Tab-separated table of C-alpha atoms (C1' of nucleotides) in Angstrom:
chain	number	residue	atom	x	y	z
Y	1	UNK	CA	58.530	34.155	117.714
Y	2	UNK	CA	56.852	31.430	119.131
Y	3	UNK	CA	60.245	29.824	120.626
Y	4	UNK	CA	60.515	27.922	123.672
Y	5	UNK	CA	63.556	28.745	125.916
Y	6	UNK	CA	66.809	26.265	126.425
Y	7	UNK	CA	65.553	26.185	129.799
Y	8	UNK	CA	62.501	24.715	128.919
Y	9	UNK	CA	64.541	22.541	126.446
Y	10	UNK	CA	67.132	21.539	129.225
Y	11	UNK	CA	64.405	20.854	131.530
Y	12	UNK	CA	62.592	18.031	128.941
Y	13	UNK	CA	66.043	16.372	127.971
Y	14	UNK	CA	66.678	15.945	131.553
Y	15	UNK	CA	63.069	14.508	132.208
Y	16	UNK	CA	63.382	12.418	129.353
Y	17	UNK	CA	66.579	11.246	130.535
Y	18	UNK	CA	65.218	10.111	133.821
Y	19	UNK	CA	62.756	8.106	131.922
Y	20	UNK	CA	65.253	6.168	130.001
Y	21	UNK	CA	66.927	5.445	133.209
Y	22	UNK	CA	66.179	2.723	135.923
Y	23	UNK	CA	63.578	4.097	138.421
Y	24	UNK	CA	65.102	5.161	141.272
Y	25	UNK	CA	68.844	5.692	139.705
Y	26	UNK	CA	70.355	9.098	140.293
Y	27	UNK	CA	71.846	10.987	138.038
Y	28	UNK	CA	73.855	14.304	139.239
Y	29	UNK	CA	73.993	17.514	137.176
Y	30	UNK	CA	77.557	16.851	136.588
Y	31	UNK	CA	77.040	13.671	134.422
Y	32	UNK	CA	74.167	14.641	132.899
Y	33	UNK	CA	75.737	17.942	131.727
Y	34	UNK	CA	78.270	16.095	130.110
Y	35	UNK	CA	76.123	13.509	128.387
Y	36	UNK	CA	73.671	16.016	126.833
Y	37	UNK	CA	76.751	18.929	126.210
Y	38	UNK	CA	74.603	21.564	128.483
Y	39	UNK	CA	76.334	24.093	130.782
Y	40	UNK	CA	76.780	22.283	133.970
Y	41	UNK	CA	75.669	25.466	136.407
Y	42	UNK	CA	72.841	26.021	134.211
Y	43	UNK	CA	71.327	22.472	134.171
Y	44	UNK	CA	72.106	22.547	137.938
Y	45	UNK	CA	69.770	25.421	138.285
Y	46	UNK	CA	67.067	23.869	136.430
Y	47	UNK	CA	67.057	20.596	138.242
Y	48	UNK	CA	66.817	22.493	141.506
Y	49	UNK	CA	63.949	24.258	140.213
Y	50	UNK	CA	62.419	20.991	139.290
Y	51	UNK	CA	63.382	19.609	142.769
Y	52	UNK	CA	61.544	22.596	144.507
Y	53	UNK	CA	58.398	21.850	142.438
Y	54	UNK	CA	58.739	18.196	143.273
Y	55	UNK	CA	58.808	16.983	139.848
Y	56	UNK	CA	62.200	15.401	140.840
Y	57	UNK	CA	63.802	14.309	143.881
Y	58	UNK	CA	67.367	15.353	144.868
Y	59	UNK	CA	69.818	13.763	147.164
Y	60	UNK	CA	72.643	15.668	148.384
Y	61	UNK	CA	76.089	14.422	148.942
Y	62	UNK	CA	78.626	12.291	147.138
Y	63	UNK	CA	76.630	9.834	144.887
Y	64	UNK	CA	74.051	11.996	145.008
Y	65	UNK	CA	71.634	13.599	142.226
Y	66	UNK	CA	68.355	13.550	141.222
Y	67	UNK	CA	65.569	11.211	139.921
Y	68	UNK	CA	61.810	11.347	139.098
Y	69	UNK	CA	59.459	12.028	141.698
Y	70	UNK	CA	56.350	11.702	140.010
Y	71	UNK	CA	54.783	9.867	137.042
Y	72	UNK	CA	54.832	12.277	134.141
Y	73	UNK	CA	51.635	11.474	133.044
Y	74	UNK	CA	50.481	13.527	135.932
Y	75	UNK	CA	52.132	16.686	134.947
Y	76	UNK	CA	50.346	18.791	132.107
Y	77	UNK	CA	52.452	20.935	129.862
Y	78	UNK	CA	51.000	24.178	130.257
Y	79	UNK	CA	51.742	23.598	134.054
Y	80	UNK	CA	54.892	22.521	133.657
Y	81	UNK	CA	55.977	25.581	131.191
Y	82	UNK	CA	54.591	27.996	133.786
Y	83	UNK	CA	56.651	26.410	135.965
Y	84	UNK	CA	59.585	27.112	134.393
Y	85	UNK	CA	58.576	30.191	132.527
Y	86	UNK	CA	56.351	31.781	134.320
Y	87	UNK	CA	52.876	32.835	132.398
Y	88	UNK	CA	52.619	31.450	128.691
Y	89	UNK	CA	50.693	33.477	126.776
Y	90	UNK	CA	51.191	34.775	122.877
Y	91	UNK	CA	51.083	38.215	124.234
Y	92	UNK	CA	51.472	40.044	127.486
Y	93	UNK	CA	47.797	41.167	127.801
Y	94	UNK	CA	46.582	37.990	128.148
Y	95	UNK	CA	47.849	38.329	131.697
Y	96	UNK	CA	48.828	41.722	132.418
Y	97	UNK	CA	46.495	44.597	132.147
Y	98	UNK	CA	49.064	47.439	131.931
Y	99	UNK	CA	48.922	47.998	128.124
Y	100	UNK	CA	48.388	51.577	127.296
Y	101	UNK	CA	47.003	50.844	123.857
Y	102	UNK	CA	43.951	48.708	125.195
Y	103	UNK	CA	41.445	51.448	124.040
Y	104	UNK	CA	42.612	51.311	120.489
Y	105	UNK	CA	43.601	47.577	120.154
Y	106	UNK	CA	41.664	45.827	117.630
Y	107	UNK	CA	43.153	42.376	117.595
Y	108	UNK	CA	42.809	41.458	121.508
Y	109	UNK	CA	39.879	39.207	120.851
Y	110	UNK	CA	41.164	37.018	118.101
Y	111	UNK	CA	44.674	36.868	119.811
Y	112	UNK	CA	42.953	35.892	122.903
Y	113	UNK	CA	41.155	32.824	120.616
Y	114	UNK	CA	44.665	31.870	119.527
Y	115	UNK	CA	46.087	31.537	122.933
Y	116	UNK	CA	43.188	29.555	124.257
Y	117	UNK	CA	43.891	27.214	121.457
Y	118	UNK	CA	47.452	26.896	122.321
Y	119	UNK	CA	46.974	26.693	125.998
Y	120	UNK	CA	44.281	24.109	125.227
Y	121	UNK	CA	46.639	21.960	123.082
Y	122	UNK	CA	48.947	21.905	125.816
Y	123	UNK	CA	46.680	21.367	128.775
Y	124	UNK	CA	45.566	18.207	126.863
Y	125	UNK	CA	49.417	17.101	126.826
Y	126	UNK	CA	51.278	15.605	129.301
Y	127	UNK	CA	55.131	15.401	130.364
Y	128	UNK	CA	54.809	11.820	129.180
Y	129	UNK	CA	53.731	12.631	125.710
Y	130	UNK	CA	57.264	14.143	125.313
Y	131	UNK	CA	59.301	12.123	127.340
Y	132	UNK	CA	58.130	9.108	125.875
H	1	UNK	CA	58.249	31.884	125.379
H	2	UNK	CA	56.101	31.363	122.951
H	3	UNK	CA	55.602	35.100	122.342
H	4	UNK	CA	54.707	36.711	119.204
H	5	UNK	CA	56.417	39.995	118.646
H	6	UNK	CA	55.189	43.536	118.010
H	7	UNK	CA	56.121	43.554	114.226
H	8	UNK	CA	53.225	40.719	113.874
H	9	UNK	CA	51.162	42.517	116.489
H	10	UNK	CA	51.313	45.647	114.569
H	11	UNK	CA	50.793	43.889	111.411
H	12	UNK	CA	47.889	42.471	112.635
H	13	UNK	CA	46.517	45.612	114.115
H	14	UNK	CA	47.076	47.461	110.597
H	15	UNK	CA	45.559	44.712	108.907
H	16	UNK	CA	42.581	44.616	110.856
H	17	UNK	CA	42.220	48.376	110.514
H	18	UNK	CA	41.908	48.186	106.728
H	19	UNK	CA	39.365	45.778	107.102
H	20	UNK	CA	37.037	48.457	109.170
H	21	UNK	CA	37.615	50.836	106.726
H	22	UNK	CA	36.015	51.511	103.148
H	23	UNK	CA	37.446	49.136	100.661
H	24	UNK	CA	39.880	51.362	98.849
H	25	UNK	CA	40.417	54.121	101.260
H	26	UNK	CA	44.046	54.815	102.120
H	27	UNK	CA	45.662	54.980	105.490
H	28	UNK	CA	48.800	56.589	106.147
H	29	UNK	CA	51.515	55.351	108.094
H	30	UNK	CA	50.974	58.513	110.332
H	31	UNK	CA	47.693	58.532	110.578
H	32	UNK	CA	47.574	54.848	111.861
H	33	UNK	CA	50.431	55.464	114.163
H	34	UNK	CA	48.486	58.219	115.661
H	35	UNK	CA	45.276	55.989	115.799
H	36	UNK	CA	46.959	53.081	117.902
H	37	UNK	CA	49.823	54.511	119.445
H	38	UNK	CA	52.281	53.056	117.427
H	39	UNK	CA	55.648	54.406	116.743
H	40	UNK	CA	55.507	55.838	113.283
H	41	UNK	CA	58.657	54.940	111.810
H	42	UNK	CA	58.206	51.226	113.092
H	43	UNK	CA	54.595	50.946	111.659
H	44	UNK	CA	56.038	52.568	108.469
H	45	UNK	CA	58.480	49.689	107.994
H	46	UNK	CA	55.581	47.124	108.720
H	47	UNK	CA	53.326	48.345	106.306
H	48	UNK	CA	56.323	48.745	103.581
H	49	UNK	CA	57.123	44.884	104.061
H	50	UNK	CA	53.485	44.039	103.611
H	51	UNK	CA	53.721	46.418	100.808
H	52	UNK	CA	56.571	44.336	99.267
H	53	UNK	CA	54.692	41.214	99.772
H	54	UNK	CA	51.780	42.439	98.087
H	55	UNK	CA	49.535	42.066	101.037
H	56	UNK	CA	48.722	46.053	100.873
H	57	UNK	CA	49.341	48.488	98.102
H	58	UNK	CA	50.905	51.397	98.450
H	59	UNK	CA	50.411	54.898	97.095
H	60	UNK	CA	53.071	57.672	97.226
H	61	UNK	CA	52.833	61.136	97.525
H	62	UNK	CA	50.205	63.629	99.320
H	63	UNK	CA	47.204	62.078	100.298
H	64	UNK	CA	49.139	58.671	99.910
H	65	UNK	CA	48.819	55.786	102.026
H	66	UNK	CA	48.203	51.857	102.108
H	67	UNK	CA	44.941	49.705	101.679
H	68	UNK	CA	44.424	46.247	101.486
H	69	UNK	CA	45.701	44.176	98.084
H	70	UNK	CA	44.205	41.041	99.118
H	71	UNK	CA	41.433	39.367	100.369
H	72	UNK	CA	42.749	38.147	104.124
H	73	UNK	CA	40.900	34.895	103.432
H	74	UNK	CA	43.646	33.962	101.083
H	75	UNK	CA	46.536	34.364	103.447
H	76	UNK	CA	47.250	31.567	106.025
H	77	UNK	CA	48.832	32.682	109.240
H	78	UNK	CA	51.835	30.344	108.856
H	79	UNK	CA	52.889	32.180	106.016
H	80	UNK	CA	52.114	35.419	107.386
H	81	UNK	CA	54.073	34.753	110.251
H	82	UNK	CA	57.156	33.557	108.268
H	83	UNK	CA	56.804	36.699	105.992
H	84	UNK	CA	56.877	38.863	108.984
H	85	UNK	CA	59.614	37.078	111.080
H	86	UNK	CA	61.304	34.296	109.441
H	87	UNK	CA	60.913	30.577	110.049
H	88	UNK	CA	58.418	29.644	112.921
H	89	UNK	CA	59.454	26.837	114.733
H	90	UNK	CA	59.421	26.038	118.509
H	91	UNK	CA	63.123	25.065	118.495
H	92	UNK	CA	65.589	26.283	116.023
H	93	UNK	CA	66.422	22.874	114.692
H	94	UNK	CA	63.085	22.248	113.190
H	95	UNK	CA	64.739	24.255	110.259
H	96	UNK	CA	68.431	24.796	111.274
H	97	UNK	CA	70.812	21.681	111.064
H	98	UNK	CA	73.510	23.466	112.962
H	99	UNK	CA	72.944	21.929	116.430
H	100	UNK	CA	75.776	20.510	118.300
H	101	UNK	CA	73.759	18.341	120.595
H	102	UNK	CA	71.976	16.693	117.591
H	103	UNK	CA	73.793	13.375	118.535
H	104	UNK	CA	72.393	13.619	122.371
H	105	UNK	CA	69.409	15.248	121.826
H	106	UNK	CA	66.354	13.155	123.171
H	107	UNK	CA	63.687	15.378	122.684
H	108	UNK	CA	63.921	16.301	118.867
H	109	UNK	CA	61.105	14.087	117.902
H	110	UNK	CA	58.399	14.703	120.473
H	111	UNK	CA	59.135	18.727	120.040
H	112	UNK	CA	58.653	18.539	116.256
H	113	UNK	CA	55.165	16.971	116.698
H	114	UNK	CA	54.443	19.746	118.825
H	115	UNK	CA	55.852	22.016	116.163
H	116	UNK	CA	53.743	20.307	113.672
H	117	UNK	CA	50.419	20.838	115.711
H	118	UNK	CA	51.155	24.439	116.139
H	119	UNK	CA	51.973	25.048	112.500
H	120	UNK	CA	48.969	23.058	110.987
H	121	UNK	CA	46.983	25.149	113.664
H	122	UNK	CA	48.108	28.097	111.849
H	123	UNK	CA	48.067	26.644	108.428
H	124	UNK	CA	44.564	26.174	109.066
H	125	UNK	CA	43.857	29.954	109.853
H	126	UNK	CA	43.795	32.926	107.515
H	127	UNK	CA	44.350	36.330	108.141
H	128	UNK	CA	40.700	36.843	107.907
H	129	UNK	CA	40.201	34.747	111.327
H	130	UNK	CA	42.004	37.113	113.165
H	131	UNK	CA	41.321	40.404	111.565
H	132	UNK	CA	36.935	39.735	111.523
E	1	DT	C1'	58.936	73.668	93.784
E	2	DT	C1'	57.043	72.658	98.130
E	3	DA	C1'	54.810	69.471	101.179
E	4	DT	C1'	53.600	64.819	101.928
E	5	DA	C1'	54.019	60.147	101.731
E	6	DT	C1'	56.161	55.895	100.601
E	7	DA	C1'	61.312	53.198	100.531
E	8	DC	C1'	64.940	51.369	102.908
E	9	DG	C1'	69.164	50.536	105.176
E	10	DA	C1'	71.972	51.600	109.199
E	11	DC	C1'	72.255	52.468	113.616
E	12	DT	C1'	71.232	52.566	118.773
E	13	DA	C1'	68.285	51.279	122.876
E	14	DT	C1'	66.030	47.908	125.628
E	15	DA	C1'	64.808	43.424	127.082
E	16	DT	C1'	65.148	38.836	127.314
E	17	DT	C1'	67.564	34.775	127.749
E	18	DA	C1'	71.874	32.275	128.414
E	19	DG	C1'	75.381	31.304	131.148
E	20	DT	C1'	78.804	31.882	135.033
E	21	DC	C1'	80.537	32.777	139.586
E	22	DG	C1'	80.661	32.848	144.862
E	23	DT	C1'	79.171	31.164	148.700
E	24	DA	C1'	76.674	28.033	152.034
E	25	DA	C1'	74.876	23.451	153.646
E	26	DA	C1'	74.143	18.282	153.520
E	27	DT	C1'	76.392	14.028	153.288
E	28	DC	C1'	79.587	10.380	152.279
E	29	DA	C1'	84.137	7.845	153.224
E	30	DT	C1'	88.311	7.764	155.516
J	1	DA	C1'	87.294	15.841	162.406
J	2	DT	C1'	88.330	16.519	157.460
J	3	DG	C1'	88.414	16.612	152.482
J	4	DA	C1'	85.639	15.194	148.485
J	5	DT	C1'	81.271	15.538	146.308
J	6	DT	C1'	76.926	17.333	145.463
J	7	DT	C1'	72.873	20.311	145.700
J	8	DA	C1'	70.835	24.992	146.819
J	9	DC	C1'	70.588	29.668	145.652
J	10	DG	C1'	71.128	34.563	144.489
J	11	DA	C1'	73.608	37.928	142.300
J	12	DC	C1'	76.216	38.796	138.309
J	13	DT	C1'	77.910	38.961	133.250
J	14	DA	C1'	77.425	37.964	128.174
J	15	DA	C1'	75.030	37.202	124.382
J	16	DT	C1'	71.213	37.449	121.859
J	17	DA	C1'	66.628	39.400	120.005
J	18	DT	C1'	63.593	42.587	120.006
J	19	DA	C1'	62.139	47.118	119.586
J	20	DG	C1'	62.598	51.761	118.215
J	21	DT	C1'	65.140	55.870	115.549
J	22	DC	C1'	67.533	58.503	111.966
J	23	DG	C1'	69.195	59.686	107.686
J	24	DT	C1'	68.479	60.058	103.188
J	25	DA	C1'	66.341	58.847	98.630
J	26	DT	C1'	62.488	58.738	95.611
J	27	DA	C1'	57.388	59.445	93.997
J	28	DT	C1'	53.666	62.440	93.319
J	29	DA	C1'	49.824	65.967	93.989
J	30	DA	C1'	48.925	70.704	94.431
DNA sequence: TTATATACGACTATATTAGTCGTAAATCAT
DNA sequence: ATGATTTACGACTAATATAGTCGTATATAA
């Protein structure tokens, strides 16, 4: 119920890590997984996604690793969550239209309002608000 | 990711139903399950919990059913969610202290802030805001 | 006494999330 | 060149959480 996933959690830990780091210092998935007690393969996949989305830069080879590619101020949290997890809504019918009960549903409108509130809260927040 | 559960969803549908209803009119789980396409046993369990919490009154026997017991204005949403689902927090360590990674965790404080924001948003909302 | 309804715990099924594994490709040092 | 190290990525398995079902008991109106 209204929980963020580990995928998001680990991504935030990683991003915050980069911030506490010299600007262009690389950190490998291995180092980081040790430092924070996160399964290495899982963290690796998460860093890979962040790299694909150009939030971090990846450098291959020995002494390779990852570093921040952008200023965290420029990435809003709604976008960030949706990069990591796909559409963010407290109920599926915010995006999906495949709900059988739509006819008889009497709570769609108020839940949409709540949804909008949560989204706008995260819209008005950037990665920097979390990683600083 | 940040989803409400069907348990909560069905509970809200039920409560809204009662509001659109004559004040003391009883509705059985069976009727309601038909009207909204919700599995009867599941809805029944949810109504039973609402009854246990004195949010609705239950009347047994033929022609029995449920009706609102309180003014929805008097129940705040945080409390309501926690009645239905237990502790509400975007991460477990908001309540639990059993996290192995606490030492190295670098995102607890900012996530707590977000959590507080969400909770206070729901604290400032009553059931009536959803069921009207 | 029968039919209907709530009460409730135990159980099963399904979906989501978390984590692992195998393999490929880039890169650096020797 | 070759081996060690690291990213890249999809397929797979494991664990957990959510959704839904079932059996049985109890109350009550007709």
